[in-house]
Amino acid sequence: MKLTGLFKVSLVTSALVLAGCGGDIEVTPTVNDTSVTDSNNTTTTTNNGTGDNSGGDNNDGGNDGNDKDPVVTNPCVSRTVAGEEVQGEYRNSKHCYYDSSFASKALEIKENITFDALPNGGAHVFAGALLIGENCDTSTGCAVPETGPTLTVKPGAIMAFASGEAIVRIARSAKIMAEGTAEAPITFTSANDIEEFDITGFGPQFADWGGIMINGKGLTNQCKNEERAQGLCNAKTEGITSHFGGNDNADSSGNIKYAKIFYAGSGPREGGVGDDLNSLTLNGVGSGSSFEFLHIHQGFDDGIEFFGGAANLKNIVVTDTQDDSIDIDAGWQGKAQFIYIKHGTIKTKKDVNYTGEDENKKKVVKTIEAGTEGFMGNNGFETDGEKNKGDEYNDVTPSNPTIANVTVVTTDGKSIRDNDPSQAATFDDAIRGQYYNTLFVKADNAANDTACLHFKDDDAAKNAAEDALNFNSSVLACVKDITDESKTLPGNESYTAWWDNAGSSQTLTEAGDVLAADGFSTNKDSASITVAAYDMTTLNDDFFVKADYVGAVSSADTTSAWYKWVKEALELADKD
């Protein structure tokens, strides 16, 4: 990599310590002379006997006319590629820049690698994709390894990406360990969010980079039973092709905690509608992984999409995402608690091109022009039970999650990309599931007549009628409840009767006072909410904790880490 001309960098020897194929990278700067090293391993060296004392003490106290600039050791991560050491370029004494010689869509990282927080708001900036582990389509004769490398991202680290092709992809058997703290969350974002890398000066926007894709070895009904039994389950990922799936729903692909994922995703790509990149894609990820305290903002497709597996979510905020906030598909069997979703508006900063469809369903390139004002958000929950059905796929049952303590605040708008309505939840493809303590809100539908709930599929409606899809201790506070309220469920049950669930839940005709004065938490003094919260501990599942309120967050709990996480997320979204 080229060295920046803004300062001088001393190229020092770095020791690369590998334990077999999966060894850790350890960067050990070699420093001469007397030095002071800060907490980020950046070393400033004073050349004794050559200074003039104006910048600090040295041994001779004089000036011999041979002043030298301090030598700064490059703190950026290095690794070996094709026998050559490649290290990030240290720019502006602050950021680490990694070009395509370090990481790209053509280079897979096969050893453990760690990115620490850089001081003074410094970011690790990547020109291209960061591919962790080896992708394998076992039908070609390769084998998915038993273990793979781990990408570790330390608290406070900023990971920024400069291309719509740039994704973080975790292969089967590899792991991501990105666990920040409330005080030092991790950020995955656009390089345009970093002033020094915002070449055009427009700032960050959705679709600036590809997002995070994690491929697990869990169950997905995208594979046939026979393929899975023979080790030939190789479901293809959307957006950028790699492979996932297996027979282990307890598999672990690592954890992400206290992290922000901003300005990611893509509209439909070369494959057309449905061929998208999400902010966070969980492909067959097992229950050994956890995803907690995430804020996903302004993605151009889904916030989080599941394709099978059994990964769990807790304490998630999704704001101003173009398509679905949580998209469930292909047999997901996981659990979730404390999910806050808010649809919003945007004014685009630059043109965005994507592959769409014309009126004849033919693929065409569409453009959202700079300066366009519009709504962001289709469904709070897009819920699909299966990709494939029939006897040859029936080892994996349709998606059947358990979800608790949710708030979805919709608009009356139709989204900027596909002109689809803002809805709280859509049910399709034989979806099942049990929801508890849910609050869906739509305060206005004067212009577009949008509704909160939508049934797309007769099988989903059948599951609702048979109590395989239910809402418990929940509140529907929407000016319009169902997209086609003239219809009924099988057996002639009305949608209202189904939602009310024998008095467990309630239907309101307006938002009323369900939200507190802060505009987001459930109003503990609401006169409108009359149902009692469901005690989740009665499910005898250690994942769920007791919450004595309907919705994602309570106005009575303003000091908790979760309340603060939601408040800060919404304040940030409102400013963007």
Tab-separated table of C-alpha atoms in Angstrom, residues 107-320:
chain	number	residue	atom	x	y	z
A	107	LEU	CA	-9.474	-12.534	-1.142
A	108	GLU	CA	-10.640	-14.752	1.714
A	109	ILE	CA	-9.088	-14.289	5.128
A	110	LYS	CA	-8.304	-17.724	6.532
A	111	GLU	CA	-6.707	-16.796	9.841
A	112	ASN	CA	-8.011	-15.096	12.977
A	113	ILE	CA	-7.916	-11.337	12.666
A	114	THR	CA	-8.625	-8.568	15.200
A	115	PHE	CA	-9.475	-4.898	14.800
A	116	ASP	CA	-9.018	-2.719	17.881
A	117	ALA	CA	-10.526	0.691	18.486
A	118	LEU	CA	-8.321	3.492	17.156
A	119	PRO	CA	-7.902	6.649	19.255
A	120	ASN	CA	-9.455	10.012	18.459
A	121	GLY	CA	-12.350	8.528	16.491
A	122	GLY	CA	-10.109	6.772	14.018
A	123	ALA	CA	-11.730	4.246	11.678
A	124	HIS	CA	-10.676	1.068	9.901
A	125	VAL	CA	-11.720	1.862	6.310
A	126	PHE	CA	-12.014	-0.869	3.669
A	127	ALA	CA	-12.054	-0.347	-0.075
A	128	GLY	CA	-13.706	-3.707	-0.647
A	129	ALA	CA	-15.245	-6.755	0.965
A	130	LEU	CA	-14.016	-8.380	4.167
A	131	LEU	CA	-14.461	-12.123	3.644
A	132	ILE	CA	-13.790	-14.241	6.731
A	133	GLY	CA	-13.340	-17.963	6.131
A	134	GLU	CA	-13.580	-20.086	3.021
A	135	ASN	CA	-16.801	-20.328	1.087
A	136	CYS	CA	-17.540	-23.895	0.021
A	137	ASP	CA	-20.156	-25.393	-2.279
A	138	THR	CA	-19.806	-29.038	-1.258
A	139	SER	CA	-21.316	-30.219	-4.542
A	140	THR	CA	-18.021	-29.200	-6.159
A	141	GLY	CA	-15.986	-31.560	-3.965
A	142	CYS	CA	-14.809	-29.220	-1.216
A	143	ALA	CA	-15.657	-29.766	2.439
A	144	VAL	CA	-16.884	-27.232	4.980
A	145	PRO	CA	-14.175	-27.165	7.686
A	146	GLU	CA	-15.020	-28.112	11.249
A	147	THR	CA	-13.650	-24.794	12.498
A	148	GLY	CA	-12.738	-21.573	10.789
A	149	PRO	CA	-11.186	-18.197	11.523
A	150	THR	CA	-12.690	-15.568	13.806
A	151	LEU	CA	-13.135	-11.884	13.037
A	152	THR	CA	-12.838	-10.028	16.343
A	153	VAL	CA	-13.903	-6.398	16.562
A	154	LYS	CA	-13.143	-4.734	19.875
A	155	PRO	CA	-15.361	-2.258	21.774
A	156	GLY	CA	-15.359	1.215	20.262
A	157	ALA	CA	-13.963	0.159	16.901
A	158	ILE	CA	-15.300	1.838	13.750
A	159	MET	CA	-15.424	-0.327	10.623
A	160	ALA	CA	-16.191	1.700	7.484
A	161	PHE	CA	-16.699	0.508	3.908
A	162	ALA	CA	-16.242	2.413	0.663
A	163	SER	CA	-18.164	0.374	-1.884
A	164	GLY	CA	-21.604	-1.054	-2.539
A	165	GLU	CA	-19.793	-4.350	-3.211
A	166	ALA	CA	-18.131	-4.248	0.204
A	167	ILE	CA	-19.678	-6.727	2.610
A	168	VAL	CA	-18.546	-8.426	5.773
A	169	ARG	CA	-19.121	-12.095	4.961
A	170	ILE	CA	-18.675	-14.784	7.590
A	171	ALA	CA	-18.398	-18.229	5.977
A	172	ARG	CA	-19.706	-21.484	7.429
A	173	SER	CA	-17.583	-22.489	10.471
A	174	ALA	CA	-16.058	-19.006	10.715
A	175	LYS	CA	-17.146	-16.583	13.444
A	176	ILE	CA	-17.648	-12.913	14.128
A	177	MET	CA	-17.064	-11.687	17.668
A	178	ALA	CA	-18.075	-8.033	17.626
A	179	GLU	CA	-19.040	-7.288	21.212
A	180	GLY	CA	-19.009	-3.654	22.181
A	181	THR	CA	-20.271	-2.073	25.375
A	182	ALA	CA	-22.888	0.557	26.161
A	183	GLU	CA	-20.072	3.050	26.676
A	184	ALA	CA	-18.081	1.906	23.631
A	185	PRO	CA	-20.348	0.448	20.957
A	186	ILE	CA	-18.944	-0.870	17.693
A	187	THR	CA	-19.910	0.888	14.457
A	188	PHE	CA	-20.195	-0.646	10.989
A	189	THR	CA	-20.824	2.185	8.557
A	190	SER	CA	-20.206	3.889	5.229
A	191	ALA	CA	-16.807	5.409	4.486
A	192	ASN	CA	-18.777	8.552	3.610
A	193	ASP	CA	-19.570	8.760	7.312
A	194	ILE	CA	-15.857	9.531	7.845
A	195	GLU	CA	-15.083	13.117	6.878
A	196	GLU	CA	-11.650	12.396	5.412
A	197	PHE	CA	-13.087	9.708	3.095
A	198	ASP	CA	-16.224	11.563	2.009
A	199	ILE	CA	-14.775	12.641	-1.342
A	200	THR	CA	-17.966	14.136	-2.770
A	201	GLY	CA	-19.004	15.806	0.456
A	202	PHE	CA	-22.560	14.462	0.257
A	203	GLY	CA	-22.299	12.445	3.458
A	204	PRO	CA	-23.503	8.875	4.087
A	205	GLN	CA	-26.666	7.358	2.662
A	206	PHE	CA	-28.382	3.993	2.331
A	207	ALA	CA	-26.719	1.510	-0.076
A	208	ASP	CA	-23.261	2.997	0.466
A	209	TRP	CA	-21.957	-0.477	1.371
A	210	GLY	CA	-23.229	-4.038	1.371
A	211	GLY	CA	-23.816	-4.944	5.022
A	212	ILE	CA	-23.004	-8.008	7.130
A	213	MET	CA	-23.764	-11.517	5.860
A	214	ILE	CA	-23.329	-14.495	8.179
A	215	ASN	CA	-23.550	-18.017	6.770
A	216	GLY	CA	-24.301	-20.779	9.255
A	217	LYS	CA	-24.820	-24.528	9.292
A	218	GLY	CA	-28.414	-24.417	10.504
A	219	LEU	CA	-31.584	-25.796	8.932
A	220	THR	CA	-33.212	-24.110	5.969
A	221	ASN	CA	-36.022	-25.337	3.754
A	222	GLN	CA	-34.086	-24.053	0.779
A	223	CYS	CA	-32.407	-27.488	0.728
A	224	LYS	CA	-34.014	-30.855	0.081
A	225	ASN	CA	-34.009	-33.481	2.836
A	226	GLU	CA	-31.760	-35.733	0.755
A	227	GLU	CA	-29.257	-32.945	0.099
A	228	ARG	CA	-28.990	-32.206	3.793
A	229	ALA	CA	-28.520	-35.887	4.697
A	230	GLN	CA	-25.705	-36.210	2.164
A	231	GLY	CA	-23.901	-33.040	3.243
A	232	LEU	CA	-24.961	-31.294	0.044
A	233	CYS	CA	-27.043	-28.468	1.479
A	234	ASN	CA	-25.574	-25.408	-0.246
A	235	ALA	CA	-28.256	-22.750	-0.258
A	236	LYS	CA	-27.193	-19.691	-2.232
A	237	THR	CA	-27.123	-16.321	-0.551
A	238	GLU	CA	-28.896	-13.314	-2.014
A	239	GLY	CA	-27.126	-10.239	-3.313
A	240	ILE	CA	-23.600	-11.665	-3.595
A	241	THR	CA	-23.410	-15.429	-3.974
A	242	SER	CA	-21.930	-17.654	-1.289
A	243	HIS	CA	-23.330	-20.766	0.396
A	244	PHE	CA	-24.911	-21.752	3.696
A	245	GLY	CA	-26.996	-24.412	5.419
A	246	GLY	CA	-26.592	-27.752	7.134
A	247	ASN	CA	-28.268	-29.746	9.887
A	248	ASP	CA	-27.169	-28.014	13.107
A	249	ASN	CA	-29.589	-25.414	14.458
A	250	ALA	CA	-27.425	-25.083	17.582
A	251	ASP	CA	-24.390	-24.023	15.556
A	252	SER	CA	-22.532	-20.831	16.511
A	253	SER	CA	-21.306	-18.206	14.077
A	254	GLY	CA	-20.325	-15.814	16.871
A	255	ASN	CA	-22.012	-12.834	18.512
A	256	ILE	CA	-22.695	-9.168	17.799
A	257	LYS	CA	-23.534	-6.959	20.757
A	258	TYR	CA	-23.737	-3.212	21.292
A	259	ALA	CA	-23.196	-2.418	17.642
A	260	LYS	CA	-24.533	0.008	15.050
A	261	ILE	CA	-25.001	-0.972	11.408
A	262	PHE	CA	-25.620	2.130	9.305
A	263	TYR	CA	-26.192	2.951	5.590
A	264	ALA	CA	-25.885	-0.596	4.301
A	265	GLY	CA	-27.810	-2.890	1.995
A	266	SER	CA	-28.768	-2.613	-1.641
A	267	GLY	CA	-31.781	-2.430	-3.833
A	268	PRO	CA	-32.400	-5.345	-6.198
A	269	ARG	CA	-29.198	-6.289	-7.976
A	270	GLU	CA	-28.443	-8.095	-11.228
A	271	GLY	CA	-30.848	-10.906	-10.364
A	272	GLY	CA	-33.749	-8.473	-10.106
A	273	VAL	CA	-36.343	-8.102	-7.380
A	274	GLY	CA	-35.443	-10.197	-4.311
A	275	ASP	CA	-31.722	-10.274	-5.106
A	276	ASP	CA	-30.758	-7.834	-2.380
A	277	LEU	CA	-28.199	-7.173	0.320
A	278	ASN	CA	-29.494	-6.470	3.825
A	279	SER	CA	-27.953	-4.588	6.705
A	280	LEU	CA	-27.616	-7.910	8.573
A	281	THR	CA	-28.346	-11.241	6.891
A	282	LEU	CA	-28.477	-14.376	9.051
A	283	ASN	CA	-28.323	-17.355	6.700
A	284	GLY	CA	-28.950	-20.606	8.581
A	285	VAL	CA	-27.338	-19.164	11.712
A	286	GLY	CA	-27.841	-21.367	14.762
A	287	SER	CA	-28.910	-20.643	18.323
A	288	GLY	CA	-25.281	-20.702	19.458
A	289	SER	CA	-25.064	-17.145	18.143
A	290	SER	CA	-26.645	-14.106	19.756
A	291	PHE	CA	-27.426	-10.616	18.516
A	292	GLU	CA	-28.123	-8.032	21.203
A	293	PHE	CA	-28.260	-4.252	21.504
A	294	LEU	CA	-28.102	-3.454	17.814
A	295	HIS	CA	-29.167	-0.264	16.069
A	296	ILE	CA	-29.731	-0.701	12.351
A	297	HIS	CA	-30.319	2.522	10.481
A	298	GLN	CA	-31.161	3.504	6.929
A	299	GLY	CA	-30.527	0.237	5.120
A	300	PHE	CA	-31.714	-0.018	1.519
A	301	ASP	CA	-33.274	-3.450	1.925
A	302	ASP	CA	-34.115	-5.317	5.138
A	303	GLY	CA	-32.745	-4.491	8.559
A	304	ILE	CA	-32.304	-8.120	9.645
A	305	GLU	CA	-33.296	-11.047	7.455
A	306	PHE	CA	-33.372	-14.678	8.561
A	307	PHE	CA	-33.105	-17.549	6.127
A	308	GLY	CA	-33.764	-20.529	8.398
A	309	GLY	CA	-31.631	-21.338	11.416
A	310	ALA	CA	-32.495	-20.546	15.020
A	311	ALA	CA	-30.472	-17.451	15.952
A	312	ASN	CA	-31.973	-15.198	18.616
A	313	LEU	CA	-32.446	-11.418	18.896
A	314	LYS	CA	-32.713	-9.172	21.925
A	315	ASN	CA	-32.735	-5.370	22.340
A	316	ILE	CA	-32.871	-4.382	18.672
A	317	VAL	CA	-33.723	-0.979	17.160
A	318	VAL	CA	-34.379	-0.568	13.428
A	319	THR	CA	-34.956	2.928	12.039
A	320	ASP	CA	-35.677	4.301	8.561
